[in-house]
XYZ file of C-alpha atoms in Angstrom:
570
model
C -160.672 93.830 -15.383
C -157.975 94.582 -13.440
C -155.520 95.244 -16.522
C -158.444 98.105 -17.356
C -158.208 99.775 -14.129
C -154.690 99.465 -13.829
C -153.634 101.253 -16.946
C -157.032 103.365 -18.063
C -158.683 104.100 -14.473
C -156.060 104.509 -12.102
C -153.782 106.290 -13.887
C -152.238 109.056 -11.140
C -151.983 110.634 -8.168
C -152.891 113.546 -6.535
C -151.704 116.729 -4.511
C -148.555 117.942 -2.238
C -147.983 117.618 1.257
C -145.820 119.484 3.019
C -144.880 119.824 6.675
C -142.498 122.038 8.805
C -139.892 120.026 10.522
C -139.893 122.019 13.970
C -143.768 122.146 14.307
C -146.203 119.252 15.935
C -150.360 120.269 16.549
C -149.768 119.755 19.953
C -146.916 118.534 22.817
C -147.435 114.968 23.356
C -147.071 114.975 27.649
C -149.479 112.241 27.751
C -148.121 108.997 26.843
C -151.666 106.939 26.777
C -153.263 110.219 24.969
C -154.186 110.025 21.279
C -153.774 113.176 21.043
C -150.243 115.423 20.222
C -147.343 114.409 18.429
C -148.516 114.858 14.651
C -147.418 116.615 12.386
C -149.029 119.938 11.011
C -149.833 119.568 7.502
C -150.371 121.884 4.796
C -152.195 119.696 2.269
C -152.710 121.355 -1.551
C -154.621 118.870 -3.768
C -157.854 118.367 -5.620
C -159.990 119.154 -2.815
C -158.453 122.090 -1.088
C -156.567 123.306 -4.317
C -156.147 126.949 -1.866
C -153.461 125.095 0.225
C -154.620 126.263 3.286
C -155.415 123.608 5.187
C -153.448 121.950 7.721
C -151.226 124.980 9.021
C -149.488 128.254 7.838
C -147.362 126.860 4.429
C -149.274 128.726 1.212
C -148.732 126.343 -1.957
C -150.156 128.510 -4.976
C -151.095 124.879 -6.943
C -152.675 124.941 -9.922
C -152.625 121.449 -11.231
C -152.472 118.773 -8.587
C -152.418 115.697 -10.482
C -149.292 113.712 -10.893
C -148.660 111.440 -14.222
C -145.007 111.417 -13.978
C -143.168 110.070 -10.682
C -141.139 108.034 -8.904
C -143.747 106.241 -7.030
C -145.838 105.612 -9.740
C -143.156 103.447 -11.549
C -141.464 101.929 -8.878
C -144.082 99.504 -8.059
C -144.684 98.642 -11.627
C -141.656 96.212 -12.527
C -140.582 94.934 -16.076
C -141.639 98.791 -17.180
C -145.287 98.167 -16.486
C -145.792 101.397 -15.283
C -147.831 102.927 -18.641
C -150.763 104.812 -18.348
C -153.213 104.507 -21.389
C -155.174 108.272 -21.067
C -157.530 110.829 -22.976
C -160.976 110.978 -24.309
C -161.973 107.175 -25.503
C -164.757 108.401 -27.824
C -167.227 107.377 -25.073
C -167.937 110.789 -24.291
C -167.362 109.617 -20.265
C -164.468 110.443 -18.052
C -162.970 107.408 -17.137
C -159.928 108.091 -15.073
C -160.246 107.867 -11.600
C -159.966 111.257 -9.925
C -161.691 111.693 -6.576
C -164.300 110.061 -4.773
C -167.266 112.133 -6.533
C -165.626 112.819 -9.597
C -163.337 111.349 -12.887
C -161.263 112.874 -15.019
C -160.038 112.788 -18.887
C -156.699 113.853 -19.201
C -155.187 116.965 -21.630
C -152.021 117.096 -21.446
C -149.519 117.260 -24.020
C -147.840 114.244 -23.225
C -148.031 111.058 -24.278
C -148.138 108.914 -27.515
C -150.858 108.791 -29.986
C -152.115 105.336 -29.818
C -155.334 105.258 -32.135
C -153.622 103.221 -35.013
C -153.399 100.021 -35.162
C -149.853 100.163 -35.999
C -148.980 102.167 -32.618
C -150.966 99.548 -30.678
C -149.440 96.510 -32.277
C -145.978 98.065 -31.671
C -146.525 98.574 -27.919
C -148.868 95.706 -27.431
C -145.449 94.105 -28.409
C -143.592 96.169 -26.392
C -145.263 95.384 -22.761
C -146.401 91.836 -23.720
C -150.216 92.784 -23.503
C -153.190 91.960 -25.755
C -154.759 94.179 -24.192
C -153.365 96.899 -26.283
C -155.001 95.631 -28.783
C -158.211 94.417 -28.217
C -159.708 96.578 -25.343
C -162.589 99.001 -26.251
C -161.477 101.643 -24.182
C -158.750 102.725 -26.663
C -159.974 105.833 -28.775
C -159.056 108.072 -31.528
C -158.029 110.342 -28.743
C -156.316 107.634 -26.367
C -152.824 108.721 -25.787
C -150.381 106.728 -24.211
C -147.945 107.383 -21.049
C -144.657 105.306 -20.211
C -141.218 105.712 -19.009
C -143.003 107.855 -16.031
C -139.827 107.477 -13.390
C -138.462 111.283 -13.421
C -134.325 109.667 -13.520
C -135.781 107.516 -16.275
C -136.989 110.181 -18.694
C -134.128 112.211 -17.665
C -131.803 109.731 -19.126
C -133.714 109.590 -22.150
C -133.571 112.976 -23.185
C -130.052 113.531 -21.981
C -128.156 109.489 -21.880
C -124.422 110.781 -21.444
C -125.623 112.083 -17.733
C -125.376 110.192 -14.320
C -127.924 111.376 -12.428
C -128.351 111.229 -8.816
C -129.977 108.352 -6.651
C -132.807 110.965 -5.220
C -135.475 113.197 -6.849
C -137.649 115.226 -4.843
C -140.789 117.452 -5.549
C -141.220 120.802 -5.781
C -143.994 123.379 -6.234
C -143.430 126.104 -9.367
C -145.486 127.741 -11.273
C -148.224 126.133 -9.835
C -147.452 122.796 -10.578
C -145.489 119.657 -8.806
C -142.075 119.295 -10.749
C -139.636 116.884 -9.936
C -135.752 117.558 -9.317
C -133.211 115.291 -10.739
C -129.503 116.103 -9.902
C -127.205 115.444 -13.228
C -123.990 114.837 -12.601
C -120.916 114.495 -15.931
C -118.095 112.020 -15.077
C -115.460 110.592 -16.273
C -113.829 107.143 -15.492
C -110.146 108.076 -16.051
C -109.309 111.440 -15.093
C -105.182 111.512 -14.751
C -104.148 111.996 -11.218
C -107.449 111.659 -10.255
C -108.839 109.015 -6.713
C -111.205 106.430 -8.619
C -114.426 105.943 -6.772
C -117.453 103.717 -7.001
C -120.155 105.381 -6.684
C -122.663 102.716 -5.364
C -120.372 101.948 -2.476
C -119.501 105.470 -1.500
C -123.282 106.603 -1.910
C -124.579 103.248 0.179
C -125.491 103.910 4.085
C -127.906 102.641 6.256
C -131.285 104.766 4.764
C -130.553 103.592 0.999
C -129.652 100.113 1.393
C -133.396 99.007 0.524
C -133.663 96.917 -3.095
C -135.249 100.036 -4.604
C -132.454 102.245 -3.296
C -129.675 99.472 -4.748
C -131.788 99.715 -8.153
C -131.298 103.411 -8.378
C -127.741 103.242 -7.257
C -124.919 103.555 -10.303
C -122.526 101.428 -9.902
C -119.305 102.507 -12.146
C -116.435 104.202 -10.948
C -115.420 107.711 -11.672
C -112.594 109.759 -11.227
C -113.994 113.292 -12.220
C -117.785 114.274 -11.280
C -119.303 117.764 -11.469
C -123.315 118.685 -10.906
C -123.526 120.375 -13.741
C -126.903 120.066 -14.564
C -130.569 120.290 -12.713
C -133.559 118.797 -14.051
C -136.911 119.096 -13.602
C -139.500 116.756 -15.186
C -143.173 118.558 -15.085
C -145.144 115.710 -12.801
C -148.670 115.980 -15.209
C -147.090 116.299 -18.690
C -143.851 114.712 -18.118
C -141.649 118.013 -19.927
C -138.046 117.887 -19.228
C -136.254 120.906 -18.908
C -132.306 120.913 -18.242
C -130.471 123.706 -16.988
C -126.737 124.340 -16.912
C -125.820 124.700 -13.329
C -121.708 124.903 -13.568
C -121.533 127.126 -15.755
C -117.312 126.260 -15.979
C -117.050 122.457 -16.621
C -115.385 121.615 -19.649
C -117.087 118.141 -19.905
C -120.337 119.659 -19.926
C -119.126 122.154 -22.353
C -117.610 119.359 -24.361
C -121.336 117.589 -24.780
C -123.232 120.821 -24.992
C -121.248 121.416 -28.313
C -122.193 117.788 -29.486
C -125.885 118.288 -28.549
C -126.431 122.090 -28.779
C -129.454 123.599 -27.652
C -130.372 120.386 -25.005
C -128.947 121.899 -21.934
C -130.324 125.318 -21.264
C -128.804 128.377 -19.703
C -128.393 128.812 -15.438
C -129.922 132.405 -16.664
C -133.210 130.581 -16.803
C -133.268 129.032 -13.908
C -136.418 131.014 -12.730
C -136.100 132.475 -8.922
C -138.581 130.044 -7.379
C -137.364 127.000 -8.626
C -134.037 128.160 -7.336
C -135.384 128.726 -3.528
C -136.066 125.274 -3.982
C -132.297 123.598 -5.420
C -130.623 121.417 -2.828
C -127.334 120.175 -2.732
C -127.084 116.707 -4.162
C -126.742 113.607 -1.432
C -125.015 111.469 -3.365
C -122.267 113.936 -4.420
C -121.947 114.523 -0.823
C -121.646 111.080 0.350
C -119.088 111.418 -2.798
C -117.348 114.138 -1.248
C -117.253 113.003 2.456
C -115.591 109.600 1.490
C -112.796 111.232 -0.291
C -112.495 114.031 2.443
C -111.915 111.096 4.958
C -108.637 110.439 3.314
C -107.732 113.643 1.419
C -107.866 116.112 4.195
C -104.042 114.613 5.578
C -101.493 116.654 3.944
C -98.194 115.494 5.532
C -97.398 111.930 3.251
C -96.036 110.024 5.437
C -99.119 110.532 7.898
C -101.192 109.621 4.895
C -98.959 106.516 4.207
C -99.680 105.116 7.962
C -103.630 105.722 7.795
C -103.528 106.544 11.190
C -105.323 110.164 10.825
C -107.474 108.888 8.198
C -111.543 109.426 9.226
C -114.748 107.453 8.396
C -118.187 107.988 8.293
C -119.964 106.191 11.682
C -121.969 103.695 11.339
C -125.954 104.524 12.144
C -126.450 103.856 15.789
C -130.558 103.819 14.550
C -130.670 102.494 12.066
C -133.124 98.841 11.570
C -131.518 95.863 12.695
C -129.309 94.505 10.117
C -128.101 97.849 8.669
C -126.744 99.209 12.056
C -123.045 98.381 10.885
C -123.953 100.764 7.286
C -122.981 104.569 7.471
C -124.969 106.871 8.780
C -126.732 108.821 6.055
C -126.180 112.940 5.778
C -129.034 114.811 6.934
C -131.161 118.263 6.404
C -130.839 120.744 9.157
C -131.322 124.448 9.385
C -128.691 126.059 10.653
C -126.571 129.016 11.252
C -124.240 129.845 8.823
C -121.068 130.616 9.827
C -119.745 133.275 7.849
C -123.420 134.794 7.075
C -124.400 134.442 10.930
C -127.762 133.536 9.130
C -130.227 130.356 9.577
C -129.492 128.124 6.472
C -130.747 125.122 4.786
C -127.702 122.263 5.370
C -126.926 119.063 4.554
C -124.335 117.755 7.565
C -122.297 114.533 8.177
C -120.196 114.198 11.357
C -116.564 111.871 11.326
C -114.989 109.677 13.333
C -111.644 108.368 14.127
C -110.132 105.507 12.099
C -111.228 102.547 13.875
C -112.255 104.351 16.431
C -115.529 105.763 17.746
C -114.489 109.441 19.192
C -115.563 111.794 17.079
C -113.258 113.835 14.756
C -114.870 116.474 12.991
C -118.164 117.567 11.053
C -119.203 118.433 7.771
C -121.778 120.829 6.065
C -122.572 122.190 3.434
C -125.217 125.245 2.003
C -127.948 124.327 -0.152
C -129.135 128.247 0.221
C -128.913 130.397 -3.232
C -126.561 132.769 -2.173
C -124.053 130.246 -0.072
C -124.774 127.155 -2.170
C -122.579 124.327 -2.363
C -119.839 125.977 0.367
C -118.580 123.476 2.288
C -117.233 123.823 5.877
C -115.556 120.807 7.599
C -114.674 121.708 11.846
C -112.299 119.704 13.398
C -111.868 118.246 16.852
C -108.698 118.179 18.710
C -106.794 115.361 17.780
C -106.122 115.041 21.897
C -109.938 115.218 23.211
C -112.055 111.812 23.705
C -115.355 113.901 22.316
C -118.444 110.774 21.637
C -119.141 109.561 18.547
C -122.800 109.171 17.417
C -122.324 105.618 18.605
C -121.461 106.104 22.202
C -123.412 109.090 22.392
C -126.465 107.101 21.586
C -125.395 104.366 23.651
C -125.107 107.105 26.943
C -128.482 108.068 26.037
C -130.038 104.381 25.608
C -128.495 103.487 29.102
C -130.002 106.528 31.422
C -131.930 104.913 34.093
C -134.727 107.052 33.408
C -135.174 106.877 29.637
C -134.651 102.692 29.809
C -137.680 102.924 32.990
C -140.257 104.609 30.755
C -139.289 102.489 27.453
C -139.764 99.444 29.177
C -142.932 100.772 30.417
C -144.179 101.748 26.468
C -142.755 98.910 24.478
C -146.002 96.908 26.000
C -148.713 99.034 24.066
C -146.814 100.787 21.705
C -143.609 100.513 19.424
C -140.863 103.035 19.818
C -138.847 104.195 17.175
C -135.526 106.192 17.508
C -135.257 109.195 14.960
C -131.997 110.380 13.308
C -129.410 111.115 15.260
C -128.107 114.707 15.008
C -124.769 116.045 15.803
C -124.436 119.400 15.662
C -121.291 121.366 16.851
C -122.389 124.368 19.556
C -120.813 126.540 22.218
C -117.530 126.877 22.468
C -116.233 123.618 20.855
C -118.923 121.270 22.448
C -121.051 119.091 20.572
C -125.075 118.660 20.796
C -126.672 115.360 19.568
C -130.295 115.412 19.455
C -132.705 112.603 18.577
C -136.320 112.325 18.409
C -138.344 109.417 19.530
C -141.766 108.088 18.040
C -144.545 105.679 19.970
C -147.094 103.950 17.692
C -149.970 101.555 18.958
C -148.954 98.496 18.814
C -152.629 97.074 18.940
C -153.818 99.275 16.041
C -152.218 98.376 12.692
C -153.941 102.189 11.448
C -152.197 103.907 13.763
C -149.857 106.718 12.542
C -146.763 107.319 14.726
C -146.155 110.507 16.725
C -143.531 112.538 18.207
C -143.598 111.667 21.967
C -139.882 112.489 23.436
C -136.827 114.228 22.271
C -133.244 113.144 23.749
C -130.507 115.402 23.783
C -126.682 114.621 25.232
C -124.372 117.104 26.032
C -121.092 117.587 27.822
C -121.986 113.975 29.182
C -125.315 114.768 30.439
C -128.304 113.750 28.700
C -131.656 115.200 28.524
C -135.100 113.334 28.169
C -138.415 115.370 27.401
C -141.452 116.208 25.310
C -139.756 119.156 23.467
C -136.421 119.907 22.636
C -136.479 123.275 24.544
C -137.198 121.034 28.012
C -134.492 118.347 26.944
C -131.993 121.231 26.696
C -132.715 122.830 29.600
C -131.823 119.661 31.431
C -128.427 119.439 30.578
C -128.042 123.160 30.736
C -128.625 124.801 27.579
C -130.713 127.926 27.727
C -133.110 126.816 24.537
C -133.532 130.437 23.798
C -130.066 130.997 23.201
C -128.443 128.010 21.653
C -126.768 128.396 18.566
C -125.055 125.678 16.077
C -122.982 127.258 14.519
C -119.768 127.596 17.093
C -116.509 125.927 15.635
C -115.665 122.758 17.198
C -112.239 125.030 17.997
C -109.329 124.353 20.078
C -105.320 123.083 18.774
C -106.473 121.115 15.471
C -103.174 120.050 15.398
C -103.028 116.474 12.791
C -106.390 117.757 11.191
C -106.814 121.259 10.156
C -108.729 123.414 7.555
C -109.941 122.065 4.274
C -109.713 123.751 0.985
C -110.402 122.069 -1.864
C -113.102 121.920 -4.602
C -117.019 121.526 -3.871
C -117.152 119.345 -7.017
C -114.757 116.564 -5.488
C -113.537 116.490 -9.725
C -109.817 115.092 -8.836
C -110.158 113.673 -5.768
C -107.673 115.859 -4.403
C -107.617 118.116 -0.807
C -105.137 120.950 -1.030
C -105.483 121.089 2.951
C -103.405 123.172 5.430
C -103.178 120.479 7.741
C -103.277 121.373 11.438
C -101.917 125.212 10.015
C -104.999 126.958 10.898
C -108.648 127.359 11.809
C -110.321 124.580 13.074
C -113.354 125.218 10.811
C -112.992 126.206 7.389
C -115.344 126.646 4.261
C -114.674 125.053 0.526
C -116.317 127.398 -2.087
C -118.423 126.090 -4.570
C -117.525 126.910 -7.878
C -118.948 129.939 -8.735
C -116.645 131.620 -5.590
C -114.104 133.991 -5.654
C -111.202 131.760 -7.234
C -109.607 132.867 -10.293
C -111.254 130.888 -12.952
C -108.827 129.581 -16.054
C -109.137 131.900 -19.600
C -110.448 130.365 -22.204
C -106.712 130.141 -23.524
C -105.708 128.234 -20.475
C -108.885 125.363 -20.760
C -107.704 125.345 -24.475
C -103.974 124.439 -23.683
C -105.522 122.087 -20.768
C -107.731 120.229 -22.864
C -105.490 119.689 -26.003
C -102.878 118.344 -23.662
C -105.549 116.152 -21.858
C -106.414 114.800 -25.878
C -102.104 114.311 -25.929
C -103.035 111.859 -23.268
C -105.339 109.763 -24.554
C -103.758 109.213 -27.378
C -100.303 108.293 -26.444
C -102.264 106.066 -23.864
C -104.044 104.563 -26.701
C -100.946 104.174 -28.690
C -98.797 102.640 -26.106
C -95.469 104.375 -25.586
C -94.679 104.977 -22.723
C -92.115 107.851 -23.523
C -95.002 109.656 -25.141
C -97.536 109.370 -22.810
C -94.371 110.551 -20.245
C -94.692 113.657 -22.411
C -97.739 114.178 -22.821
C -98.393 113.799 -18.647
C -95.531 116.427 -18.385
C -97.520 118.838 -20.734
C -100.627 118.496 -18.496
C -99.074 119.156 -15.782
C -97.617 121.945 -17.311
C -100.942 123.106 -18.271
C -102.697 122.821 -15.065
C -99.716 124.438 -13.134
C -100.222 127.794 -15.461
C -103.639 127.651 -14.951
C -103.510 127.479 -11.257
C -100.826 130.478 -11.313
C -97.631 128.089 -10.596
């Protein structure tokens, strides 16, 4: 029945995929060619468990098979997403694993179900008879729910908001999933509220699934202070500390001892693989929008406020949504070293010029430093929009589209803008054909556009697109400060964590790019006495705001300011 091979035959998936971003099998100059364009997989599952095939990425996997994931439960609704697994007493595998072959599964995970009292209570549970009265239920039979990584994660630890995104990794031979944990609070004093569903929302998470996983309350204080990974065959969650200074995780740490473990055991390849979390970001790049003007009564007009641009590619409909942050690999600028980066670019209030860029590290030794490089507040640079716009309208590029668009449908990649030279700005943007007349048909890489200095390039591979707007391919670096007078922006200095909402900037007083250390970095950290005095004063608070005078919650504010001010060296 198909309730039998829902829950007892197809019960998970199987292998990794991986692919290098710069890297197709081969240049795609023919247009009506199937060939070129694809990507160059490394594939590690149940048939080439080696990990060799496909290209030069080695995954060392051990066990393939995936129980516990994302995909698994997001097509399952109303928490239908169990799995009922283990030996059924028939002596036969039963769970689908490959073509030629089935599988009983041995993990430790799961719930006994071999009792009738276990399979009345979940038969109750998910509404199913089933659970009840099916034969393939053994003395063995285990059972497997909650599978969603952000699900389980709140289960074992309820008092953390975790982040909109997992993502897989390889350790230890196995596929774990990464769930950024994030504590907040809602009423941190002196702190920007923010919501975090409408400063996380842009144009590549506005999808019902995306909305689902969005959280929706506002915060005033949030920290990443703690990484999870759930094991993707036996479901395991492990927490590790990650700030290592954040009294609120301190705070529940001492109420649930022992759940969070230390960052000491963070194990060196799961660390290569720790990126900086999107949503705290997106967090971070809202509040930076505002928070970077110094002078108040600039702030009080608005009119050097910023704001994410919209996405000039994104689907019809969410074209007027912010552009999401994306992954590059770039060059550091401090380290003068390639590094993996997360980057959002700014424009203008109500206006389309661009005004600056943000990055920040996701690398072990740099992680979480954030550098923000300015514009001049007197250039007309293009935003994403009008760059995209300039590249759309080349005589050329509009010929050979209309040309394609009869066989095939073209889709515009992300749009990159990446800061290079001396103070120019690169945008780059790859374009993908798919046959129209074959639903089957995978999409392929077929031309890259580039504009530059108001010239834009059109080619099969980025090193051919520069060269036509005069970039020596060989050469080009992105990691050049957008430089010139910053006068009306300036450097940025404030905390990775965004925890008040506040920029201490030096507003058009310095160096047009600047970098915010994470906080591990070389500031002072309170003593123990100082968090002590801080967070007795910050209890002061809450109570005379729960009591209701106003003279001693006047107080009480005066002593946490008091408090901070020492701590900070004032």
């Amino acid at each position: 029945t198909d309730w039998i091979n829902k829950h007892t035959v197809y019960t998970h998936g199987n292998g990794f995929i991986a692919a290098p971003a710069n890297k197709v099998d081969e240049v795609a100059r023919d247009v009506g060619s199937a060939r070129g364009g694809y990507p160059v997989y490394t594939v590690a599952d149940l048939q080439h468990l080696d990990g060799k095939q496909g290209g030069e990425l080695q995954l060392d996997m051990k066990q393939p098979r995936i129980y516990f994931g994302p995909k698994i439960a997001s097509g399952a609704g109303d928490n239908q997403d169990y799995a009922i697994v283990g030996d059924d007493g028939s002596g036969n595998d039963r769970e689908y694993d490959t073509d030629n072959s089935s599988y009983t599964y041995d993990g430790s995970g799961g719930v006994n179900v071999s009792n009738i009292f276990n399979r009345a209570m979940y038969a109750t549970k998910f509404g199913s008879m089933n659970m009840l009265l099916s034969d393939v239920i053994g003395d063995d039979s285990k059972l497997l729910y909650d599978r969603d990584p952000r699900e389980r994660v709140h289960k074992v630890a309820p008092w953390l908001t975790t982040d909109s995104k997992t993502y897989p990794v390889v350790v230890d031979g196995r596929i774990k999933w990464v769930v950024d944990g994030y504590t907040t609070l809602d009423d941190l004093p002196y702190s920007q509220r923010t919501r975090l569903d409408s400063a996380t929302e842009d144009a590549a998470n506005n999808d019902p699934a995306a909305q689902q996983r969005a959280v929706s309350n506002s915060v005033s204080y949030i920290r990443n202070s703690v990484k999870a990974v759930v094991d993707s065959y036996d479901g395991t969650v492990d927490l590790y500390e990650f700030d290592e200074k954040d009294p609120v995780l301190k705070a529940w740490e001492g109420v649930f001892p022992g759940v969070v473990k230390p960052k000491s055991d963070i194990s060196d390849e799961l660390k290569n693989h720790l990126r900086y979390p999107e949503d705290m970001f997106k967090v971070q790049r809202e509040l930076i929008a505002k928070y970077h003007v110094d002078d108040p009564g600039v702030f009080f007009t608005n009119d050097a406020f910023w704001s994410v641009p919209s996405d000039p590619t994104a689907p019809e409909g969410r074209q007027e949504l912010a552009q999401p942050p994306y992954h590059v690999v770039a060059t550091d600028p401090e380290t003068n070293k390639a590094s993996f980066q997360l980057i959002t670019p700014f424009r203008g209030l109500r206006r389309e010029f661009l005004a600056a860029q943000m990055s920040v590290s996701s690398d072990p030794q740099t992680y979480g430093r954030i550098h923000v490089r300015t514009l001049p507040t007197n250039t007309q640079t293009q935003g994403p929009k009008q760059a995209q716009d300039a590249m759309m309208s080349s005589d050329e590029i509009a010929r050979e589209r209309t040309l394609l668009q009869g066989t095939n449908t073209l889709t515009n990649g992300n749009l990159l803008t990446l800061p290079v030279g001396d103070g120019q700005i690169l945008y780059v943007e790859p374009v993908y054909s798919q046959r129209a007349d074959q639903a089957s048909a995978f999409p392929k890489l077929l031309r890259v556009l580039v504009s530059y200095n108001g010239q834009v390039g059109y080619a099969p591979t980025i090193g051919e697109a520069l060269q036509q707007v005069g970039i020596d391919a060989n050469a080009v670096t992105t990691t050049q400060e957008a430089g010139g007078d910053s006068s009306g922006s300036g450097k940025q200095d404030g905390s990775s964590d965004a925890g008040s909402g506040k920029n201490d900037g030096n507003g058009g007083k310095g160096d047009s790019s600047s970098a915010t250390p994470a906080p591990s970095g070389d500031a002072k950290a309170p003593t123990a006495d100082q968090m002590k005095r801080i967070t007795d004063a910050m209890d002061k608070v809450e109570k005379a705001r729960s009591g209701g005078s106003f003279e001693d919650f006047g107080k009480a504010l005066d002593e946490l300011d008091a408090a901070v001010a020492a701590a900070n060296g004032k």
